[in-house]
mmCIF file of C-alpha atoms and ligand atoms in Angstrom:
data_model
loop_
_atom_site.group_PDB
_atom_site.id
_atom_site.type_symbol
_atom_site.label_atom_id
_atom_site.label_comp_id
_atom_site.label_asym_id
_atom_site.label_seq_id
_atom_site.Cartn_x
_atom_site.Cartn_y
_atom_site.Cartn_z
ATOM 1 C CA UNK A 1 94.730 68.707 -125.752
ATOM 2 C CA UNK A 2 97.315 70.823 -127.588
ATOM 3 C CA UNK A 3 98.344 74.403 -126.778
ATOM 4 C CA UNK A 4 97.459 76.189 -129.887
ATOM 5 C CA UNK A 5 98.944 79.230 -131.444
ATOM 6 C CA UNK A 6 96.586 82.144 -132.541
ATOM 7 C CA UNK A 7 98.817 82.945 -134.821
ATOM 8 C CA UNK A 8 98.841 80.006 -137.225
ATOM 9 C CA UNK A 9 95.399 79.840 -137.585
ATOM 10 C CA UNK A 10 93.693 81.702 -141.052
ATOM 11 C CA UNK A 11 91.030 83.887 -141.112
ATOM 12 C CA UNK A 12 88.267 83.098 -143.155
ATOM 13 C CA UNK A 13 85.362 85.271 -144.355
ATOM 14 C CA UNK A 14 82.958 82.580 -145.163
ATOM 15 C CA UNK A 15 80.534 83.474 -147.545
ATOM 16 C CA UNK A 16 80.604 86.899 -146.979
ATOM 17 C CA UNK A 17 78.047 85.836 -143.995
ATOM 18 C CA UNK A 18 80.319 84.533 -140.763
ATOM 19 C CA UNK A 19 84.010 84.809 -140.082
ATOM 20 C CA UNK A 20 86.221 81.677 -138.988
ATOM 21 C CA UNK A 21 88.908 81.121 -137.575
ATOM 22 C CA UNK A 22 90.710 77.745 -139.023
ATOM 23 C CA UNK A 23 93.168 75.779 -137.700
ATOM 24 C CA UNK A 24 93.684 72.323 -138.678
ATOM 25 C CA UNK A 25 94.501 69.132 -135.882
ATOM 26 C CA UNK A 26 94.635 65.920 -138.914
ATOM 27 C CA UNK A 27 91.634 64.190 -137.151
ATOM 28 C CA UNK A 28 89.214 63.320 -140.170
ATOM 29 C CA UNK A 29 86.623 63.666 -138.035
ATOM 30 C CA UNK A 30 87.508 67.124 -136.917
ATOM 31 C CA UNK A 31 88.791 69.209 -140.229
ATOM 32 C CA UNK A 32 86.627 70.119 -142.884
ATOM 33 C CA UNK A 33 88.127 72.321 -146.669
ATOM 34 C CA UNK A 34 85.529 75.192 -146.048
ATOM 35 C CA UNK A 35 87.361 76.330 -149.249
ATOM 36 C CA UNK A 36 86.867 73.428 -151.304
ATOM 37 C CA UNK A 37 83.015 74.096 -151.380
ATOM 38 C CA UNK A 38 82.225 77.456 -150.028
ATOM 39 C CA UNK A 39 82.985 81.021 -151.250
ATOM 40 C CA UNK A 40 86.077 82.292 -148.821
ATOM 41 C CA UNK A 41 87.452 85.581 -148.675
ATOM 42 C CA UNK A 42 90.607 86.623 -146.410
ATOM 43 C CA UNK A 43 90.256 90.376 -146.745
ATOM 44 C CA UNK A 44 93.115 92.347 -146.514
ATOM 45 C CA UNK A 45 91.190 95.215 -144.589
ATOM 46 C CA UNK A 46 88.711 93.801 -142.555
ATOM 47 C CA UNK A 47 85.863 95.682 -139.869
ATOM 48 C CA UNK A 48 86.591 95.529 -136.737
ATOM 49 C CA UNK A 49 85.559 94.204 -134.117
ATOM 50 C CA UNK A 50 84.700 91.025 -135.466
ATOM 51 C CA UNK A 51 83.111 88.034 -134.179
ATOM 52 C CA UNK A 52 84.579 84.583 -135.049
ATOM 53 C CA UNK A 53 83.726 80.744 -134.571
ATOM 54 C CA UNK A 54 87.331 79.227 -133.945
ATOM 55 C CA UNK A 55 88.183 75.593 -135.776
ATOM 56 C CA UNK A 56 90.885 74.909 -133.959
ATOM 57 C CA UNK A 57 90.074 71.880 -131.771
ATOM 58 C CA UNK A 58 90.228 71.602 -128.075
ATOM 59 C CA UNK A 59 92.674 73.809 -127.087
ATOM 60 C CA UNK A 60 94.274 73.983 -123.551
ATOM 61 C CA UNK A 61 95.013 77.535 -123.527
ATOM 62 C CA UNK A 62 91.310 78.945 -124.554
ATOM 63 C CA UNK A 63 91.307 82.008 -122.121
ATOM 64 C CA UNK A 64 95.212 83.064 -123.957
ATOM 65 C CA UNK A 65 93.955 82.619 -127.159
ATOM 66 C CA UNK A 66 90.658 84.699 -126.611
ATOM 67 C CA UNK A 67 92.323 87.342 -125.072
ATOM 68 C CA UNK A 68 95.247 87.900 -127.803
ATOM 69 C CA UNK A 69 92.483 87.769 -130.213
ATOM 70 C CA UNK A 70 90.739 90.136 -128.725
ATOM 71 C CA UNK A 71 93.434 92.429 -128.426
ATOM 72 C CA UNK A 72 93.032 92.224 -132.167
ATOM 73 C CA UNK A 73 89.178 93.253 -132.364
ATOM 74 C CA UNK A 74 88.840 89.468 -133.188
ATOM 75 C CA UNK A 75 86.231 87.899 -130.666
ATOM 76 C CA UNK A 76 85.732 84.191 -130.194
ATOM 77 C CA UNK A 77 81.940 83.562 -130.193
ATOM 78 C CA UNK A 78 82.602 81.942 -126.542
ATOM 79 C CA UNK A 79 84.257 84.073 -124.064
ATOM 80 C CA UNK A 80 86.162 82.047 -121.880
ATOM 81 C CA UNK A 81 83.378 81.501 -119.429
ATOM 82 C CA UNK A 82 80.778 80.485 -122.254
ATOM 83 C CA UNK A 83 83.663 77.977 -123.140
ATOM 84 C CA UNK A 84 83.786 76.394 -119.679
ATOM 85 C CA UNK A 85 80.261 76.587 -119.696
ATOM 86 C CA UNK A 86 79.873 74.383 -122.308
ATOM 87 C CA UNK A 87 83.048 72.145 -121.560
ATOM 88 C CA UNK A 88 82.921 71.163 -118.060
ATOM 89 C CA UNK A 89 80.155 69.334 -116.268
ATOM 90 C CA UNK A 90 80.324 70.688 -113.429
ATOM 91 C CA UNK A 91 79.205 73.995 -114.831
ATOM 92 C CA UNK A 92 76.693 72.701 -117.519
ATOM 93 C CA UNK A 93 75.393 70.283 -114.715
ATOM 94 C CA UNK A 94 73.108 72.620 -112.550
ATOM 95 C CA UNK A 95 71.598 74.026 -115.770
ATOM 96 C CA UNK A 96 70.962 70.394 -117.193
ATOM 97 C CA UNK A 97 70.024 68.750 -114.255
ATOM 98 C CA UNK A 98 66.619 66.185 -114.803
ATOM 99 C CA UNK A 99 67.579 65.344 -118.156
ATOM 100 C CA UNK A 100 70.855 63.813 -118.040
ATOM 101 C CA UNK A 101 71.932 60.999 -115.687
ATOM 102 C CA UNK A 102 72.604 62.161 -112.185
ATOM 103 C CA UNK A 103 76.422 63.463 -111.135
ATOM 104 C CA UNK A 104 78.511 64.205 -108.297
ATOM 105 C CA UNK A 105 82.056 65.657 -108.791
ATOM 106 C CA UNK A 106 85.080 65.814 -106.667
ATOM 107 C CA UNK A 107 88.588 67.514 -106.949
ATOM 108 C CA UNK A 108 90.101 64.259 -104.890
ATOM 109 C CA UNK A 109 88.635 60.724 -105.280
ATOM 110 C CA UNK A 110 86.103 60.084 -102.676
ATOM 111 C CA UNK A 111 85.890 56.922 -100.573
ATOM 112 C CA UNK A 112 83.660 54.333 -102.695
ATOM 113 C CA UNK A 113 81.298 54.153 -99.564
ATOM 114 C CA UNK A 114 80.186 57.843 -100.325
ATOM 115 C CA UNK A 115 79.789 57.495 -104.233
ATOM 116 C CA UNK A 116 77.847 54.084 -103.988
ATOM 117 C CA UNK A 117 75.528 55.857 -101.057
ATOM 118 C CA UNK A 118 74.598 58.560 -103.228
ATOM 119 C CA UNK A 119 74.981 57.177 -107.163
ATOM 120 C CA UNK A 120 74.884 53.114 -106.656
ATOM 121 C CA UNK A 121 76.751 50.415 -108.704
ATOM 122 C CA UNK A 122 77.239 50.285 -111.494
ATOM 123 C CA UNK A 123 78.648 53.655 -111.857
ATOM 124 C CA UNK A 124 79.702 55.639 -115.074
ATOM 125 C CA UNK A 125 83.223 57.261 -114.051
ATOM 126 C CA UNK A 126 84.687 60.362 -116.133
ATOM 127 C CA UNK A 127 86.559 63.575 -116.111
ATOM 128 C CA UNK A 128 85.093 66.413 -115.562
ATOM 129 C CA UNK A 129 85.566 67.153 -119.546
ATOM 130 C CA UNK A 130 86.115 63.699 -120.810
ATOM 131 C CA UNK A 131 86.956 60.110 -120.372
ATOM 132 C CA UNK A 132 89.790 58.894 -121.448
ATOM 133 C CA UNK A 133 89.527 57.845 -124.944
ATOM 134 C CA UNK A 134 86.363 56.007 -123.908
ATOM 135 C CA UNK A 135 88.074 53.182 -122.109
ATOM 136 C CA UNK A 136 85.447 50.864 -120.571
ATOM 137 C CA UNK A 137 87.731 49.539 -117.672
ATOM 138 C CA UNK A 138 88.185 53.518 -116.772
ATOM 139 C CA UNK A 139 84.223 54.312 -116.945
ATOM 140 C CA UNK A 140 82.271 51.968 -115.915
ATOM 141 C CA UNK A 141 82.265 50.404 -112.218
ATOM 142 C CA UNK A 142 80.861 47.801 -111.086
ATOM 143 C CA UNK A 143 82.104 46.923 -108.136
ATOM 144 C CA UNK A 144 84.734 48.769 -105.421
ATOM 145 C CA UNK A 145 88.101 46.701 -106.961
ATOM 146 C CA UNK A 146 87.150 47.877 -110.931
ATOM 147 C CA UNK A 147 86.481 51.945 -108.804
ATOM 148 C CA UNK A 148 89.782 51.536 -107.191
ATOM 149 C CA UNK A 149 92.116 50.593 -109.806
ATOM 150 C CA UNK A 150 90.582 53.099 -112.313
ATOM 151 C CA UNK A 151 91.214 56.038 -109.654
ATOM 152 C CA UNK A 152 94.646 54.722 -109.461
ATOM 153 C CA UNK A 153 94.930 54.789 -113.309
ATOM 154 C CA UNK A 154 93.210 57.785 -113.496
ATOM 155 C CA UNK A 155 95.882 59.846 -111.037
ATOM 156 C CA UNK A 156 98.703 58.940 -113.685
ATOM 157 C CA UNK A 157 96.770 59.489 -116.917
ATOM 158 C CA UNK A 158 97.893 62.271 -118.850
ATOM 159 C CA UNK A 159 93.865 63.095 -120.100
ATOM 160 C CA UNK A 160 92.552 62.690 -116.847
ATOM 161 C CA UNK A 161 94.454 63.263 -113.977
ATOM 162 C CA UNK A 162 94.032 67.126 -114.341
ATOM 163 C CA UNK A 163 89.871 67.038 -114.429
ATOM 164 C CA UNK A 164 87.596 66.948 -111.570
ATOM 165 C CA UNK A 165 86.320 63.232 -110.977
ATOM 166 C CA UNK A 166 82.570 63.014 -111.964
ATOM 167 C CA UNK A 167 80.802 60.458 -110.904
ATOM 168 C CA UNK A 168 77.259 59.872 -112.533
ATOM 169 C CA UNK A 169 74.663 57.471 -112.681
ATOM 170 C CA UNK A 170 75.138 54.451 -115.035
ATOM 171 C CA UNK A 171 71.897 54.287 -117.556
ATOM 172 C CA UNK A 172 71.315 51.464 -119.316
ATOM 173 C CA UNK A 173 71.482 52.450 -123.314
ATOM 174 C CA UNK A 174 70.029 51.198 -126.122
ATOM 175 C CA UNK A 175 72.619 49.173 -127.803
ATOM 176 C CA UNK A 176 73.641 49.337 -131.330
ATOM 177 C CA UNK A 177 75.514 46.490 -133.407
ATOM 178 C CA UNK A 178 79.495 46.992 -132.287
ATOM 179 C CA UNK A 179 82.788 44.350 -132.828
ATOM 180 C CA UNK A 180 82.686 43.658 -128.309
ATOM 181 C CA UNK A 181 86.560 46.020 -127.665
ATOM 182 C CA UNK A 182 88.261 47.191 -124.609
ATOM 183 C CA UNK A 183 85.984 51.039 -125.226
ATOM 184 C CA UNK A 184 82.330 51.692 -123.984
ATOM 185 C CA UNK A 185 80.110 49.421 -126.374
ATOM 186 C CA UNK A 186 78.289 51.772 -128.907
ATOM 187 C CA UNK A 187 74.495 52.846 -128.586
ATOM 188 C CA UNK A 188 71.857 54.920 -129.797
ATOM 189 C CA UNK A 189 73.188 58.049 -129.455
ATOM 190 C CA UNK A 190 72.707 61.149 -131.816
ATOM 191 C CA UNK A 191 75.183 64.073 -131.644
ATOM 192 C CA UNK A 192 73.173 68.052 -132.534
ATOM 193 C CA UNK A 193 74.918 70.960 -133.302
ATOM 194 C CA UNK A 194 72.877 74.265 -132.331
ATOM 195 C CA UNK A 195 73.976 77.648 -133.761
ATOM 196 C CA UNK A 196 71.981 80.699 -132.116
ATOM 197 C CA UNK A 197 69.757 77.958 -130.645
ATOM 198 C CA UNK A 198 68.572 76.255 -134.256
ATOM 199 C CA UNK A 199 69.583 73.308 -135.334
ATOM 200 C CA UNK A 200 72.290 73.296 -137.903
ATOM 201 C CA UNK A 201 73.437 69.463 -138.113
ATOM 202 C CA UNK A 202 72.347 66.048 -136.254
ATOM 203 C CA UNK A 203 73.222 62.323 -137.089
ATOM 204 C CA UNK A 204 74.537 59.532 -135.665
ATOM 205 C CA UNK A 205 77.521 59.561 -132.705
ATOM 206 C CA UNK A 206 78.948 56.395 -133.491
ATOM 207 C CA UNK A 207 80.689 55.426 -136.823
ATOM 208 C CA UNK A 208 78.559 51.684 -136.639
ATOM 209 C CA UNK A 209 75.161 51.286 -138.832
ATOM 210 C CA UNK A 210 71.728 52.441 -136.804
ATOM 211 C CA UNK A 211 69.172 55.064 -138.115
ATOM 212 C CA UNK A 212 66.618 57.006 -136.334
ATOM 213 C CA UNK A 213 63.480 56.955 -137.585
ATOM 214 C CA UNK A 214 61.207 60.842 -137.849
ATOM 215 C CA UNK A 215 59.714 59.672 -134.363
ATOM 216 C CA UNK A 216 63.240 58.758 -132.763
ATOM 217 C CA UNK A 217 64.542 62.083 -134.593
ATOM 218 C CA UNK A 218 61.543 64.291 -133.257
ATOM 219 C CA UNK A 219 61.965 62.919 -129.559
ATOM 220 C CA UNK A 220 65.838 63.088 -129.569
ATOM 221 C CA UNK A 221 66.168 66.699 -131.228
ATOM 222 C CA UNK A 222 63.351 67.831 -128.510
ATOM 223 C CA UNK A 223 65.470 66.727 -125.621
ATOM 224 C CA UNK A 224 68.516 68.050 -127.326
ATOM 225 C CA UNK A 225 66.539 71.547 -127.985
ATOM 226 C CA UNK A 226 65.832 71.696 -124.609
ATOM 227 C CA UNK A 227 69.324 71.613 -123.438
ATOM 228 C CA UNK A 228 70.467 73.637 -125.671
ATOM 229 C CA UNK A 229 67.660 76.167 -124.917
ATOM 230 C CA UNK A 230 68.832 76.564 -121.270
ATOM 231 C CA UNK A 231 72.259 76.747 -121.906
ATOM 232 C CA UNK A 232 72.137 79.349 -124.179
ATOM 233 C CA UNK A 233 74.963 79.773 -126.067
ATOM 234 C CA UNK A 234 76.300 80.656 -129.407
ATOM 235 C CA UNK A 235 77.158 77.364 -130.452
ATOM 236 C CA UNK A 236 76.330 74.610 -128.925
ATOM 237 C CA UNK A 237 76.850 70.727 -129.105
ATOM 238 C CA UNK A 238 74.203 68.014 -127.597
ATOM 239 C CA UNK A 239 74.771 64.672 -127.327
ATOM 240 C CA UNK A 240 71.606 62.162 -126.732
ATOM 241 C CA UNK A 241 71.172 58.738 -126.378
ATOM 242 C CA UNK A 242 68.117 56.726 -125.844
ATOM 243 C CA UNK A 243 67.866 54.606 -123.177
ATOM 244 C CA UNK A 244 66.884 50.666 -123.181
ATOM 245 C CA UNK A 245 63.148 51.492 -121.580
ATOM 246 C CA UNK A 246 62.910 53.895 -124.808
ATOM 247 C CA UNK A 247 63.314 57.503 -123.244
ATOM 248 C CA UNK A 248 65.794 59.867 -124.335
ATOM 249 C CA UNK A 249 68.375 61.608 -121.955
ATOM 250 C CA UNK A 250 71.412 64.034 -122.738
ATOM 251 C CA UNK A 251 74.788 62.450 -122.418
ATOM 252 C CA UNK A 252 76.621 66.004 -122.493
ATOM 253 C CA UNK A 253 77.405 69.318 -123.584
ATOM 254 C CA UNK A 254 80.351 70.744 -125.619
ATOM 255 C CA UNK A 255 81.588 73.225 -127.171
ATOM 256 C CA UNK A 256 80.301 72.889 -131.023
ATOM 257 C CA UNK A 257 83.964 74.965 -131.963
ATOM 258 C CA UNK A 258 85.690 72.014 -130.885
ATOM 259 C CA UNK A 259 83.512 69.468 -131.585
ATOM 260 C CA UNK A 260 84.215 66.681 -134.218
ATOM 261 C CA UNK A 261 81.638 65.972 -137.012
ATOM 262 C CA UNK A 262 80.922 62.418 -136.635
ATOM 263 C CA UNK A 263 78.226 61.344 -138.746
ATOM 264 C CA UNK A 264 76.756 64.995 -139.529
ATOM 265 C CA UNK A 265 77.668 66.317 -143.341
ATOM 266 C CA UNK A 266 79.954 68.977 -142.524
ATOM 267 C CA UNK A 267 78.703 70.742 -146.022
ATOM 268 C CA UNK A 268 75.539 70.493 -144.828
ATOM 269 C CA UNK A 269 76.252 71.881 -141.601
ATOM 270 C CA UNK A 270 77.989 74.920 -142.637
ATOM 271 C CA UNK A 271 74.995 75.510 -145.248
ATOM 272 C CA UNK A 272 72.494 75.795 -142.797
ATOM 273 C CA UNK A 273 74.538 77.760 -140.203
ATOM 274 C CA UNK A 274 75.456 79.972 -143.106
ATOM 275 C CA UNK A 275 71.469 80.663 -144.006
ATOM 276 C CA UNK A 276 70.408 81.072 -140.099
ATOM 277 C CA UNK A 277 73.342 83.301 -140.060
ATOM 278 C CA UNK A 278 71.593 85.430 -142.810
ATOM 279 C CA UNK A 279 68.227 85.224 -141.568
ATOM 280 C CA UNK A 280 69.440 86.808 -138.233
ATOM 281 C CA UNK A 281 71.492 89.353 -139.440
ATOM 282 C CA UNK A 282 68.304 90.163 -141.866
ATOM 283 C CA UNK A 283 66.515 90.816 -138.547
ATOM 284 C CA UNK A 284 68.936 92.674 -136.769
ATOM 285 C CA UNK A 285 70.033 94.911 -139.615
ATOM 286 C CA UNK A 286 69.749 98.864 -139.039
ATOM 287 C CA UNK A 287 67.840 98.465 -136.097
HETATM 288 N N1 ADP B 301 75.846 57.888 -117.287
HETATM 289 C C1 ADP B 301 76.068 57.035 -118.278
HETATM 290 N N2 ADP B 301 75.543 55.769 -118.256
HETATM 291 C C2 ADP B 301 75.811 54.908 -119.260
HETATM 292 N N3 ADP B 301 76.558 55.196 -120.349
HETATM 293 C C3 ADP B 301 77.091 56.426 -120.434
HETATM 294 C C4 ADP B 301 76.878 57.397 -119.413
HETATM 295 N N4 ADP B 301 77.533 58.530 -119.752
HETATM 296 C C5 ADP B 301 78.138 58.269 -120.929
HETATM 297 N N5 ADP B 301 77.870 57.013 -121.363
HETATM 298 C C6 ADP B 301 78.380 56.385 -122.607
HETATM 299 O O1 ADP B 301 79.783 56.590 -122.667
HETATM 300 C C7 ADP B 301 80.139 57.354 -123.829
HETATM 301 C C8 ADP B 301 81.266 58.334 -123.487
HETATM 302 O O2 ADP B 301 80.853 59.188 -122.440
HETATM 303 P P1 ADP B 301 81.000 60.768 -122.547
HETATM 304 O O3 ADP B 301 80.464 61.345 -121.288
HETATM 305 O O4 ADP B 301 80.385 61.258 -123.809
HETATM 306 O O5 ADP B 301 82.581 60.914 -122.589
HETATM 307 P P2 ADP B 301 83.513 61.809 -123.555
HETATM 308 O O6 ADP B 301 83.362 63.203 -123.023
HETATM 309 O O7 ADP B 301 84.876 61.274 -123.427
HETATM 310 O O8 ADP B 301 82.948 61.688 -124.953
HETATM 311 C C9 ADP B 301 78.855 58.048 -124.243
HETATM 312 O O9 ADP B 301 78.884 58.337 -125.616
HETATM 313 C C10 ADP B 301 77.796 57.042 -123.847
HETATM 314 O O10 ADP B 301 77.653 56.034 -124.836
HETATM 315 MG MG1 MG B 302 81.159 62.224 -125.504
#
């Protein structure tokens, strides 16, 4: 995760409805032209205070950049504790707790004797805010040898070795068609992006060919409303997969101003979150 500089990034008055906060990281996935198909002002004078969503990416210095923003009369929709909340399992965890897979997490590997007591093999292994780049030798354990030499691995890796270990129950997904590589094999797994607790985008998590059909949508996107209900926050993204005995769990949480589009419309996205955006401040106005 880059540093970023709160200074580089442009201010965007996005259809005279939500302000954003733009800062581009090349990942195809991840940057979207709001100005190639939406109305965007950069006012000179502009009211402050002002809330604004941040398109920046995962940056490591959050907390800095809220706070010199803020120092500006420009708030982040997150404040730095809505941001961890969001970002790090072991605070989304207790609030999401019976309907994602099980998890333990510890700030120094634990002897696999304690973690097989309490989780079993296999086991999925993580950070506390990510694998890394969803290698499969790294996340999931079989047996004590493949836990051992991906805690050695993980205390030189530059993505992980500054997380928590989390430890979590391996669930046996619904695959999907995917080319058999050294990452986790693909399955389906939906990614929902919740703005003031509606849902403004949802489609497919991996970039192979599956569909849901309006059942599979209706079950996953009640699962992922349910999350997203108790954690509460501005913007929110759930991930869900189904599972191979058909039920649907939550994989995790994130942060929907960092998270990537994958198979959602970005357009799209930014349509709807533009129109809930109306409808609330048409409720809330001169009240
Ligand atoms: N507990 C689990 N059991 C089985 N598969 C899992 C489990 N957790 C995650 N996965 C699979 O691994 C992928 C990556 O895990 P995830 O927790 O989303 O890591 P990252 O934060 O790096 O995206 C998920 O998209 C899902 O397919
Ligand atoms: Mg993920």
């Amino acid at each position: 995760m880059p540093r970023v500089n709160p200074e580089n990034l442009d201010l965007i008055f996005l259809e005279e409805t939500v302000w954003v906060l733009v800062g581009e990281v090349d990942l195809p996935s991840y940057d979207f032209s709001l100005s190639q198909f939406f109305a965007c002002r950069r006012p000179w004078l502009r009211p402050e205070p002002i809330a604004a969503i941040g398109r920046f990416g995962a940056a490591t210095n959050y907390d800095e950049i809220y706070h010199q923003l803020a120092a500006d009369e420009i708030f982040l929709i997150h404040s730095p504790e809505q941001h961890l909340l969001a970002s790090e399992l072991p605070r989304w965890y207790p609030l999401l707790e019976g309907l994602t897979p099980k998890s333990l997490w510890f700030s120094e590997p634990p002897d696999i004797a304690i973690v097989e007591q309490a989780i079993g093999l296999p086991l999925f292994l993580k950070g506390s805010r990510q694998t890394s780049r969803h290698q499969a030798a790294l996340s999931i354990i079989r047996s004590a040898e493949d836990y051992y030499r991906a805690i050695q691995i993980y205390q030189e890796d530059p993505i992980l070795r500054w997380q928590d270990l989390v430890c979590r129950e391996f669930v046996q997904l619904r695959p999907v068609p995917s080319e058999p590589t050294a990452k986790i094999p693909a399955s389906f797994e939906f990614r929902s992006f919740w703005w003031r607790g509606q849902c403004v985008g949802a489609g497919q998590y991996w970039s192979t060919s599956y569909h849901w059909n309006s059942d599979e949508e209706r079950a996953a996107l009640a699962i992922a409303q349910a999350a997203a209900m108790r954690l509460n926050l501005p913007f929110v993204v759930i991930d869900v997969a189904q599972t191979i005995t058909g039920e649907w769990i939550v994989i995790e949480c994130n942060d929907a101003q960092e998270s990537g589009y994958t198979a959602i419309s970005p357009f799209a996205l930014w349509q709807n979150l533009i129109n809930e955006e109306r409808k609330f401040s048409e409720l809330h106005r001169d009240v």
